[in-house]
Coordinates of C-alpha atoms and ligand atoms in Angstrom, one line a residue:
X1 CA 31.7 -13.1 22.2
X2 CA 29.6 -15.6 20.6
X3 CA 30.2 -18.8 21.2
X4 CA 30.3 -21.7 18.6
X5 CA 27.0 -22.8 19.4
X6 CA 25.0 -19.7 19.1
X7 CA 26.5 -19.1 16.0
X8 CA 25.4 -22.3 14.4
X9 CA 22.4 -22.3 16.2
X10 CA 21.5 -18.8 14.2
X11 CA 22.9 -19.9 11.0
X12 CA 20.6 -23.0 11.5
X13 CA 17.8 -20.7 12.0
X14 CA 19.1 -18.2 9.6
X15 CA 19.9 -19.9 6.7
X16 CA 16.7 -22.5 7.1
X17 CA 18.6 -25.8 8.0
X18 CA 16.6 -25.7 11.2
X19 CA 13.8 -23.9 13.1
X20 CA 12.4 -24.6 16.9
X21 CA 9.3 -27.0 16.3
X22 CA 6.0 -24.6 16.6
X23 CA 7.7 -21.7 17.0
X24 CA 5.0 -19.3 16.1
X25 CA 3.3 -20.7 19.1
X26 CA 6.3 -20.2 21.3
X27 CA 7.6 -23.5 20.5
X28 CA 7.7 -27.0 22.2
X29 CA 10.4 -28.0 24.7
X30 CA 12.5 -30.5 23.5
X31 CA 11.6 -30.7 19.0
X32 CA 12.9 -28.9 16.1
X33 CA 11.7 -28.4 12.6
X34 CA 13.8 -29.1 9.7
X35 CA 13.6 -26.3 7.4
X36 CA 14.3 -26.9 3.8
X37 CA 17.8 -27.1 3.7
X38 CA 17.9 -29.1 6.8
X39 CA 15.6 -31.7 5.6
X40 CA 17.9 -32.2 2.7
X41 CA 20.7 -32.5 4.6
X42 CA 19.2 -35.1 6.6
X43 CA 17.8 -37.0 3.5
X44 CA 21.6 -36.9 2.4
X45 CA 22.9 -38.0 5.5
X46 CA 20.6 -41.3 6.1
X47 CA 20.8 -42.0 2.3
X48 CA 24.8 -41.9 2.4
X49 CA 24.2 -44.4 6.1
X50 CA 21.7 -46.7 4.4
X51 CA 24.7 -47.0 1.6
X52 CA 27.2 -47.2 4.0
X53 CA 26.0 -49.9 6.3
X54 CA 23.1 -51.4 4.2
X55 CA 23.3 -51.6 0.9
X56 CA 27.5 -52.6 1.1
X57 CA 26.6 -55.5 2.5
X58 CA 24.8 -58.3 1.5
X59 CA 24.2 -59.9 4.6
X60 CA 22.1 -56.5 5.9
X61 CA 18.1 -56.2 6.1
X62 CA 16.3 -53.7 6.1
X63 CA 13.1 -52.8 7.6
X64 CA 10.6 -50.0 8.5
X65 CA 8.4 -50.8 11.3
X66 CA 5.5 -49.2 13.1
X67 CA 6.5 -46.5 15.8
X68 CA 3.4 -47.8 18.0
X69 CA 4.5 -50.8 20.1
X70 CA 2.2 -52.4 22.4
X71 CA 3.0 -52.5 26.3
X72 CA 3.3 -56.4 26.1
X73 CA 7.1 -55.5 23.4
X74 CA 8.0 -53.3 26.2
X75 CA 7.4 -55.5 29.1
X76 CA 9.2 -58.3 27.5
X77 CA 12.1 -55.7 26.4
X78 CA 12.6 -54.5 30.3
X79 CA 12.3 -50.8 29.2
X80 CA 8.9 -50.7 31.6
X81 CA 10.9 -51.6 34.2
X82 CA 13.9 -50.0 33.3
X83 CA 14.1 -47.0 31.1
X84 CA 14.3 -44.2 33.5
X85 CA 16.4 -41.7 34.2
X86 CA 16.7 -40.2 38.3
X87 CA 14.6 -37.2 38.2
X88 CA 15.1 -34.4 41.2
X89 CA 12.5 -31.9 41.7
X90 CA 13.2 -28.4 43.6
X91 CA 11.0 -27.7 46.4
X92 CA 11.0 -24.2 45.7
X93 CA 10.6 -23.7 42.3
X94 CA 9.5 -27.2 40.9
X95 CA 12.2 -27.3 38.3
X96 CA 12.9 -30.8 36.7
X97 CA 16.7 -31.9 37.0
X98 CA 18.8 -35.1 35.7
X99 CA 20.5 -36.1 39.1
X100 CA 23.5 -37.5 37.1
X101 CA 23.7 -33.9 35.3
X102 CA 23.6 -32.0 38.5
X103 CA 26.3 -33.8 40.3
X104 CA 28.3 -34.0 37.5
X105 CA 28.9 -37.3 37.8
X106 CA 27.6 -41.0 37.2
X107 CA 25.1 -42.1 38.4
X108 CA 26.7 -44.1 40.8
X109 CA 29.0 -41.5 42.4
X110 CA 25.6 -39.3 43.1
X111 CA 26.5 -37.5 46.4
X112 CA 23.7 -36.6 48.9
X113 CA 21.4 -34.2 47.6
X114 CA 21.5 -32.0 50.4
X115 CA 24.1 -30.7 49.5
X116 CA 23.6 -30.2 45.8
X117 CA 21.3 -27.1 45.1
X118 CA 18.7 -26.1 42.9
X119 CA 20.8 -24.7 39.5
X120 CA 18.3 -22.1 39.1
X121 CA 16.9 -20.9 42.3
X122 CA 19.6 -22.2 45.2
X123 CA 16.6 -24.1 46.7
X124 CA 16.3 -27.2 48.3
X125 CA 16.6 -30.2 46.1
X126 CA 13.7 -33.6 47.0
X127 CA 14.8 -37.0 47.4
X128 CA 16.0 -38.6 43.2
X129 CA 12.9 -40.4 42.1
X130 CA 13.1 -43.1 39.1
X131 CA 11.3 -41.0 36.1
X132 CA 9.8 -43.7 33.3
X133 CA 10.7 -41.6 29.8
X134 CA 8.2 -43.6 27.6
X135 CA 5.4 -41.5 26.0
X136 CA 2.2 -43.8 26.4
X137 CA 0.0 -43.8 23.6
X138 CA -3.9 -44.9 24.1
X139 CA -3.0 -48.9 24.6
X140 CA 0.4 -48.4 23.3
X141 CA 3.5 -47.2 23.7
X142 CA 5.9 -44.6 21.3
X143 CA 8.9 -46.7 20.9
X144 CA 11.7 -45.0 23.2
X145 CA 14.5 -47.0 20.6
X146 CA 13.9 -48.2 17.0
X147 CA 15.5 -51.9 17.9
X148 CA 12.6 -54.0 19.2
X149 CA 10.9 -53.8 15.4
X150 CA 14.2 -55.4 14.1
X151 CA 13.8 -58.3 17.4
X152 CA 9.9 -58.2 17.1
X153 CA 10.6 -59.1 13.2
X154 CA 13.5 -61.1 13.3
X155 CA 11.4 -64.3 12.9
X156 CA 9.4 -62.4 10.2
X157 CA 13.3 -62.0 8.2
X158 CA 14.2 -65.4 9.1
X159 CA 11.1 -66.9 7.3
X160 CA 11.2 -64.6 4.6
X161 CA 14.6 -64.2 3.3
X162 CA 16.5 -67.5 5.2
X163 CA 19.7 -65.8 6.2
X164 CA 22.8 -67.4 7.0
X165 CA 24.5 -66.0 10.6
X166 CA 26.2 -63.5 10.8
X167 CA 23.2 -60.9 9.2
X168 CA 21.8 -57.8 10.2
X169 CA 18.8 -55.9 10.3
X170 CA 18.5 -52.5 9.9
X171 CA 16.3 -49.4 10.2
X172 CA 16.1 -45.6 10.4
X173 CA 13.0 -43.8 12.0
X174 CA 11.8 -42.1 14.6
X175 CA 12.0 -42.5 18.5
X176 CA 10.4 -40.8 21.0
X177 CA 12.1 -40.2 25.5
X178 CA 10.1 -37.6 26.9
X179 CA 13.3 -36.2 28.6
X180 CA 13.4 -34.5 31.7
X181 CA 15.8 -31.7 30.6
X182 CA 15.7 -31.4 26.7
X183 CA 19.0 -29.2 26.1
X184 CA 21.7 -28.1 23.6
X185 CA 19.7 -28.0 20.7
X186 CA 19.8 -31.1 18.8
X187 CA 21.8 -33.1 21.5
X188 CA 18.9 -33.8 23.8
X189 CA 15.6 -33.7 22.6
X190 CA 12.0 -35.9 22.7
X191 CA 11.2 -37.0 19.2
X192 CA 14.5 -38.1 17.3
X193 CA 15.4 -40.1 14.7
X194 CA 17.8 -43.2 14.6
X195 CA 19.5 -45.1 12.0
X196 CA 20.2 -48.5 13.8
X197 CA 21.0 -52.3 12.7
X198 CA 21.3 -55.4 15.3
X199 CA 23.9 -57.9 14.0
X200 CA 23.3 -61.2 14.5
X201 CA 26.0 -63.3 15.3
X202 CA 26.9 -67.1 17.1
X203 CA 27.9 -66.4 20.7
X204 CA 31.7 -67.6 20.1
X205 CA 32.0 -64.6 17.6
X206 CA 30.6 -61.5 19.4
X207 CA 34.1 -59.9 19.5
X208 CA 35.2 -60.2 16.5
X209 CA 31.9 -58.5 15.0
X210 CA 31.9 -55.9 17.9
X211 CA 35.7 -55.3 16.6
X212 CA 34.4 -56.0 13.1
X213 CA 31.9 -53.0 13.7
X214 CA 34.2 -50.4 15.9
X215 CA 35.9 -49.9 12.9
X216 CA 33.0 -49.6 10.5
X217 CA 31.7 -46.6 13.0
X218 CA 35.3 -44.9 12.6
X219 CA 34.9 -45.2 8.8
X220 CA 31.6 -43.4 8.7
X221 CA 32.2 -40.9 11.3
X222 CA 35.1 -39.9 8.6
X223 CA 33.0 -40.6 5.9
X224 CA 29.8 -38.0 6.6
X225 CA 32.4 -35.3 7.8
X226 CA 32.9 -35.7 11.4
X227 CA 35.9 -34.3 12.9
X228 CA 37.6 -37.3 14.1
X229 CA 40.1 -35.7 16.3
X230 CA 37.0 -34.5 18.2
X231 CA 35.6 -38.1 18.5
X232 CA 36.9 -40.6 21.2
X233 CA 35.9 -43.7 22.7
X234 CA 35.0 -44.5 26.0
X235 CA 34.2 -48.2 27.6
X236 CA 31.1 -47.8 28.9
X237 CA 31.5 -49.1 33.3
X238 CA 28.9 -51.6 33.8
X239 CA 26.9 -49.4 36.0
X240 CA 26.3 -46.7 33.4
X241 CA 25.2 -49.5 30.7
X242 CA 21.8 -49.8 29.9
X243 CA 19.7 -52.7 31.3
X244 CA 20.5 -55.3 28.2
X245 CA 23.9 -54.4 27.7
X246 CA 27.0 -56.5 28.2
X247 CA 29.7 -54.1 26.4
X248 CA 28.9 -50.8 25.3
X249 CA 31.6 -48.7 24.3
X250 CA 30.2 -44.8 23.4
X251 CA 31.5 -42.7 20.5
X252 CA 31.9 -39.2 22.3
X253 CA 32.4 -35.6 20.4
X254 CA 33.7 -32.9 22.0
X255 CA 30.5 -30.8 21.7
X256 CA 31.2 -27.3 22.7
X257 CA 29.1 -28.0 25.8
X258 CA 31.4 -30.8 26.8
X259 CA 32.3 -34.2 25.7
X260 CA 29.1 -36.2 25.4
X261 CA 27.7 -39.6 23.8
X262 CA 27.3 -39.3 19.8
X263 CA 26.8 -42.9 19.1
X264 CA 26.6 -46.5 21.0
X265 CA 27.8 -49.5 20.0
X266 CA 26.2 -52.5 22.5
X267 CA 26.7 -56.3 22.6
X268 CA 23.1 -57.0 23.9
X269 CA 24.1 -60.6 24.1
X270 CA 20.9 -63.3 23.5
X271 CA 18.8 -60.8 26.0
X272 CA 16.0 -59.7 23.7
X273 CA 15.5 -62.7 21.6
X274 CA 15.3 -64.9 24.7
X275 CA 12.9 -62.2 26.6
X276 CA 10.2 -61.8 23.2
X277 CA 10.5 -65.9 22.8
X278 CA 9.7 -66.0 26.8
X279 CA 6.8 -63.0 26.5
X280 CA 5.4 -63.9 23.2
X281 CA 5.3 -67.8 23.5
X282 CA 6.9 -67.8 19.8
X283 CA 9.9 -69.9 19.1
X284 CA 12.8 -67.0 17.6
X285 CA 15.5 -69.5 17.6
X286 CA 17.7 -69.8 14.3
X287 CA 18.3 -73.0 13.3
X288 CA 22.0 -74.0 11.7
X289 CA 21.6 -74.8 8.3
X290 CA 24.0 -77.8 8.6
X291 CA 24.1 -79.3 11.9
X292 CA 20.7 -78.5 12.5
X293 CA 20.7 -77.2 16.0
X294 CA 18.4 -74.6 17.1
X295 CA 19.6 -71.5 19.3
X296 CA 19.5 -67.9 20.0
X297 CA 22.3 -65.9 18.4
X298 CA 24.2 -63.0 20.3
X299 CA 23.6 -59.5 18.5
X300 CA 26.0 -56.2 18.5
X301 CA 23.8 -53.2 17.8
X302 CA 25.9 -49.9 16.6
X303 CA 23.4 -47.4 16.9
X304 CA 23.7 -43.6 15.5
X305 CA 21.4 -40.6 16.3
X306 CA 20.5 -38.3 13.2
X307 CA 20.2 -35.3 15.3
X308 CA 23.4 -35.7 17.0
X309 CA 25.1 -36.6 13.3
X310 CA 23.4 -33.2 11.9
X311 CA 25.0 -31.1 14.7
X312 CA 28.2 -32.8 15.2
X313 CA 28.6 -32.6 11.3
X314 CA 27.9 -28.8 11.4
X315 CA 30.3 -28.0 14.8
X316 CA 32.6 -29.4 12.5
X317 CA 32.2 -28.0 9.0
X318 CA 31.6 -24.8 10.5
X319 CA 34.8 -21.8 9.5
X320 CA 35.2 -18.5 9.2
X321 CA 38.5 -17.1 7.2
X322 CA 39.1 -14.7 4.7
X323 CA 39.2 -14.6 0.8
X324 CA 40.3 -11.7 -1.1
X325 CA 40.4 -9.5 1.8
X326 CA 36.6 -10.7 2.8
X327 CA 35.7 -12.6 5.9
X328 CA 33.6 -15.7 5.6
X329 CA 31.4 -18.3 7.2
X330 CA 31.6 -21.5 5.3
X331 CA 30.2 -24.6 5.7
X332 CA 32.5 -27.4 4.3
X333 CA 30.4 -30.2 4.7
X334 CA 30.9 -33.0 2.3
X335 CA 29.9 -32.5 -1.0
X336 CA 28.0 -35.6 -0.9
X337 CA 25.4 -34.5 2.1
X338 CA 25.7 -30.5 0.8
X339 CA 21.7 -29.4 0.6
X340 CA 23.2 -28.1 -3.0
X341 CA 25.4 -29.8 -4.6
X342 CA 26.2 -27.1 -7.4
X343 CA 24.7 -23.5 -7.1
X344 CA 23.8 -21.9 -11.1
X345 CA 24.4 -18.1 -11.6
X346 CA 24.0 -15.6 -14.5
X347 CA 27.0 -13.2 -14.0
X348 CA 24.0 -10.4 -13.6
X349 CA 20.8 -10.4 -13.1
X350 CA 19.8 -7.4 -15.6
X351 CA 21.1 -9.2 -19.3
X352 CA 18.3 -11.4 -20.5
X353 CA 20.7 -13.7 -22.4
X354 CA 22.9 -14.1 -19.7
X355 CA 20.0 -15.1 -17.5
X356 CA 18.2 -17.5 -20.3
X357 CA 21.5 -19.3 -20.6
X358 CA 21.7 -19.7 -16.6
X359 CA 18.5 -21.5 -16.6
X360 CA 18.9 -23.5 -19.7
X361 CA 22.1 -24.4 -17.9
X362 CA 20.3 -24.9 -14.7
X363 CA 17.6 -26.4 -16.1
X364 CA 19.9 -29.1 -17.8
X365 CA 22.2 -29.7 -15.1
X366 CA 19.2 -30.7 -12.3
X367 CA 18.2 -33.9 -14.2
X368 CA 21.5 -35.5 -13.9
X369 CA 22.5 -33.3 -10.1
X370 CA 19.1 -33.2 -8.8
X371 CA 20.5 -30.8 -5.7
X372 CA 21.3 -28.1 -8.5
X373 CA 20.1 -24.5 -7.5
X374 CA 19.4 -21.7 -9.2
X375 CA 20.1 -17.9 -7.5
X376 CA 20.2 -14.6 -9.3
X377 CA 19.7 -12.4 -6.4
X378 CA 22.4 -10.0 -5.7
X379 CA 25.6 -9.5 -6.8
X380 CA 28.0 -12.4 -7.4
X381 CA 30.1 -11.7 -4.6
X382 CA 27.1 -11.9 -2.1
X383 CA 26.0 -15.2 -4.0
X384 CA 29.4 -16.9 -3.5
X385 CA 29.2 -15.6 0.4
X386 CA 25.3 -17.0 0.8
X387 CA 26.5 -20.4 -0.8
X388 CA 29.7 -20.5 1.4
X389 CA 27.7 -20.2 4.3
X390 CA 25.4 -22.9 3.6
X391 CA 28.2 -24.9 2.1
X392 CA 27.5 -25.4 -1.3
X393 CA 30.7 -26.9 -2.8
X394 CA 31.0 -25.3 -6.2
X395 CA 29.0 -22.5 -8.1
X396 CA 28.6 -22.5 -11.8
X397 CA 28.7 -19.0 -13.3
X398 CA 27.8 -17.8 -16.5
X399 CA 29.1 -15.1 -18.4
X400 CA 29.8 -13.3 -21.2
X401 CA 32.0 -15.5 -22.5
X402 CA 29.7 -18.5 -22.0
X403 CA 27.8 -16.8 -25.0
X404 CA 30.4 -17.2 -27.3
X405 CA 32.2 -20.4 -26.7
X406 CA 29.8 -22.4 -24.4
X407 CA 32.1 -22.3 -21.6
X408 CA 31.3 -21.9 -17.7
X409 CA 33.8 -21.1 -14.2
X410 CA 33.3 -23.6 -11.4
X411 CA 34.3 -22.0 -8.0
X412 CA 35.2 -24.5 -5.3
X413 CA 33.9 -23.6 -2.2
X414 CA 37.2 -24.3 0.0
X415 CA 40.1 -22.1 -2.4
X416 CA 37.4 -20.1 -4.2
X417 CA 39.5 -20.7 -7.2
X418 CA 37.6 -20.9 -10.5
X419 CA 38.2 -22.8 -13.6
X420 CA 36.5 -23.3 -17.2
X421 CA 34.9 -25.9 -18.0
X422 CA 33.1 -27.0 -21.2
X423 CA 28.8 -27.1 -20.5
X424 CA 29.0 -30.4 -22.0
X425 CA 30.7 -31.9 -19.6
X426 CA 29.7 -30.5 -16.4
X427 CA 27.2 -33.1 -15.4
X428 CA 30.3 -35.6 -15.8
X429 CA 32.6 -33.4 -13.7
X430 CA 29.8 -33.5 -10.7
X431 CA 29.5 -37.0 -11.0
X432 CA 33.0 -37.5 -11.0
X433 CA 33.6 -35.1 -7.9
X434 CA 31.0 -37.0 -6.1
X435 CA 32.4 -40.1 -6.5
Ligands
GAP1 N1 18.9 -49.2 20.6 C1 19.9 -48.6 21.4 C2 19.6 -47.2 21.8 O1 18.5 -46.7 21.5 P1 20.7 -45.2 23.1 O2 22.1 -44.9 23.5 O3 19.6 -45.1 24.1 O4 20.7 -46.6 22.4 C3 20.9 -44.3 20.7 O5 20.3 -44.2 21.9 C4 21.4 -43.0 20.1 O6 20.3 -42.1 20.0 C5 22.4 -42.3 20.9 O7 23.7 -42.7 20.7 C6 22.2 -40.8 20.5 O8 22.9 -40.6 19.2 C7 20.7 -40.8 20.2 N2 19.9 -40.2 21.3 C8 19.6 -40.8 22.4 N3 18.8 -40.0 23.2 C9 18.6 -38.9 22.5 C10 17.9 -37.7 22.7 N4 17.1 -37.5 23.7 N5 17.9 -36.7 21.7 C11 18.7 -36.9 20.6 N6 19.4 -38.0 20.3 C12 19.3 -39.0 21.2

C-alpha cells in the first residue's frame, strides 16, 4: 500500500505544487521546483509569516540581504570551523552517509564503525571524517543560514531606525548546505529557504523572550495549519546544539519517516555580535538610551524552514473520505495559504450564457480575491473532486438560476454543502471568511 508520503509526493507532482528541480535532465540531488500551485502556496505561506511575526509587531525589522557572504562573515561566525556534519564513506561502493543517521543515534552515542555496515551494499564503512557543508562561491561563500545578514546589518538598523531593546530583525530567503544525504523530499535538501528573525534583547531578559517566543512558534504552527498534536518539543542536550547556541529547544513533527526537527528556536547569547565586532574591527555595541552604557545585547533566534512548513502543512491537510457515496482526496489547508482561494464554474461547459456569466463572475470576483480561478473542464462533479484535491476551499457555481435572479451556490470544501448567495456580495463573503 502506498504510504503517506508517496501519495503526497505524487499529488505534489501531479497536481503541479512541486516537481524534482531539472527533471528533464534526470534531476539534481537534493532541489525541487515549485510548480505553479506550489509557488503560490509558498507566496501564501511567507506572506501570512511576514504578517504573523513582522508586521504584528512594531519592534520587528525587516531586511533582505545578499546570499553571497565573504569568507571573512564566515570566519568570524565559526561556521568555517564548525558547520560540518560526520561524513562515512563505504570502501566498497563509495556511498556518502551521515554517521549520526546510520547509528541511529546522536552524535555522541556514535558506536564504532566497524560494526555498523554499509546500508546499501553491507560493506565496510571508513573512519567518520568532519565534512564542511558550505558551497564556496569564487571568493565567497553561499550563506549556509540567513542570520549573519541580520548580525552583519545590525549596526546598519541601529543607525538607521534607532531602536529601543528588545527589537528584532527579520528576513526570508534563501540558504544553501550541500548535504551529504539529501532525503525525504522537502525535509533535507541543498538550496532552501528560511524565514528567520534574531531578537535582540538585554542579557537579564533572555528567558522571558525565549518563553515570550515558544509560544509565538505554537501560535503559528496552529495558525498555517500544522497539526499540532504531531508537533512536540524537545530540549536540545548541549552536545547536539550547534556551535553558538546556549539553549535550543527543536519543534519536531512526526513526519511519516520519523520524528524530525521542523523548526529551532536558539538563545545564541552575545556570540555573533561579539565575534563580527572582534573580526570586523567595528564597534556593534547598543548604547542605552538613558543611562548611556554601551553593550552587546543577547539575541533568541526562532528560525522556521519553508520547505519543511510546505510539507509538514501538506502531511497534515492531506484526507481521503467519502461524499455522496464518492471517495476523495482533499487538501484542507487553510483558506488563507489555499493556491485558490475560490474556484468559478459554469454549471456546463456547452451553454454560452452560462459560460459568459461564469467569467463575468470570474472576471469580477479576481480584483477583489486575486487567487480566483476559473475551470470549465469536465463535469462538475470532476471539478469539485480536482479542487478538493488541491484544496481549494469553496467553488462558485453558476447556473440556471443565476440567469434569472443573479444568485450563485458556494460549496465548502470540508461538508460539500452548498448555499446561495447574492453575486453582489460574494467578494464580501470571501473577505469575511478570510478574516
Ligand atoms: N540560523 C539558524 C539556523 O539556520 P538550522 O537549525 O541550521 O538553524 C534552520 O536551520 C531551519 O532550516 C531548520 O529548523 C529547518 O526547518 C530548516 N533546514 C535546515 N536544514 C535544511 C535542509 N537541508 N533542507 C531543508 N530545510 C532545512
Amino acid at each position: 500500500m502506498e504510504n503517506q508520503m508517496e501519495k503526497i509526493v505524487s499529488l505534489a507532482k501531479r497536481r503541479g505544487f512541486i516537481f524534482p528541480g531539472s527533471e528533464i535532465y534526470g534531476g539534481l540531488a537534493g532541489t525541487w521546483d515549485l510548480g505553479p500551485l506550489g509557488a503560490e502556496l509558498a507566496h501564501n505561506i511567507k506572506e501570512l509569516w511576514w504578517n504573523h511575526f513582522v508586521r504584528n509587531h512594531e519592534e520587528m525589522y525587516g531586511l533582505a540581504s545578499s546570499i553571497l557572504m565573504p569568507e571573512r562573515v564566515w570566519e568570524a561566525s565559526g561556521h568555517l570551523e564548525g558547520f560540518a556534519d560526520p561524513l562515512v564513506e563505504c570502501k566498497k561502493c563509495k556511498k556518502r552517509f551521515r554517521q549520526d543517521e546510520l547509528s541511529g543515534n546522536s552524535v555522541s552515542t556514535w558506536k564504532p564503525s566497524s560494526q555498523v555496515k554499509c546500508p546499501e551494499c553491507g560493506g565496510e564503512l571508513g573512519e567518520p571524517k568532519q565534512f564542511n557543508l558550505m558551497f564556496k562561491f569564487g571568493d565567497a561563500y553561499l550563506r549556509p543560514e540567513i542570520a549573519q545578514g541580520m548580525f552583519v546589518n545590525f549596526k546598519n538598523v541601529l543607525d538607521t531606525m534607532r531602536p529601543a531593546l528588545p527589537f528584532g530583525i527579520a528576513q526570508i530567503g534563501k540558504a544553501f548546505r550541500n548535504e551529504i544525504a539529501p532525503r525525504d523530499f522537502l525535509f533535507r535538501v541543498r538550496e532552501f529557504d528560511l524565514m528567520e528573525f534574531e531578537y535582540f534583547v538585554k542579557e537579564s531578559q533572555w528567558e522571558e523572550n525565549f518563553e515570550k517566543w515558544r509560544k509565538e512558534m505554537w501560535a503559528w504552527v496552529e495558525k498555517v495549519g500544522i497539526d499540532k498534536n504531531k508537533t512536540h518539543e524537545l530540549e536540545v542536550p548541549k552536545e547536539d546544539r550547534a556551535h553558538y547556541s546556549k539553549r535550543t529547544i527543536d519543534f519536531e513533527f512526526e513526519y511519516p519517516f520519523g520524528k524530525k526537527e521542523l523548526y529551532g528556536l536558539a538563545y545564541r547569547g552575545d556570540y555573533d555580535l561579539t565575534r563580527h565586532m572582534e573580526h570586523s574591527g567595528v564597534d556593534t555595541r547598543y548604547a542605552d538610551s538613558v543611562s548611556g552604557e554601551k553593550f552587546i545585547p543577547h539575541v533568541i533566534e526562532p528560525t522556521f524552514g519553508l520547505g519543511r512548513t510546505m510539507l509538514a502543512v501538506l502531511l497534515s491537510a492531506y484526507s481521503e473520505d467519502e461524499l455522496g457515496g464518492e471517495k476523495r482526496i482533499l487538501l484542507k489547508l487553510n483558506p488563507k495559504i489555499a493556491p485558490v482561494t475560490a474556484a468559478v464554474f459554469p454549471l456546463v461547459k456547452n451553454k454560452p450564457d452560462l459560460v459568459a456569466k461564469a467569467r463575468e463572475i470570474y472576471t469580477a470576483l479576481k480584483k477583489e480575491i486575486p487567487n480566483t480561478a476559473f475551470d470549465d473542464n469536465g463535469n462538475i462533479g470532476k471539478r469539485y473532486r480536482r479542487q478538493d484535491e488541491i484544496g481549494t476551499p469553496w467553488c462558485v457555481t453558476i447556473d440556471y438560476q443565476t440567469l434569472e435572479d443573479d444568485t450563485v451556490t458556494i460549496r465548502a470544501r470540508d461538508t460539500g454543502k452548498q448555499e446561495r448567495h447574492k453575486i453582489s456580495k460574494l467578494d464580501e463573503y470571501f473577505k469575511e471568511m478570510l478574516k
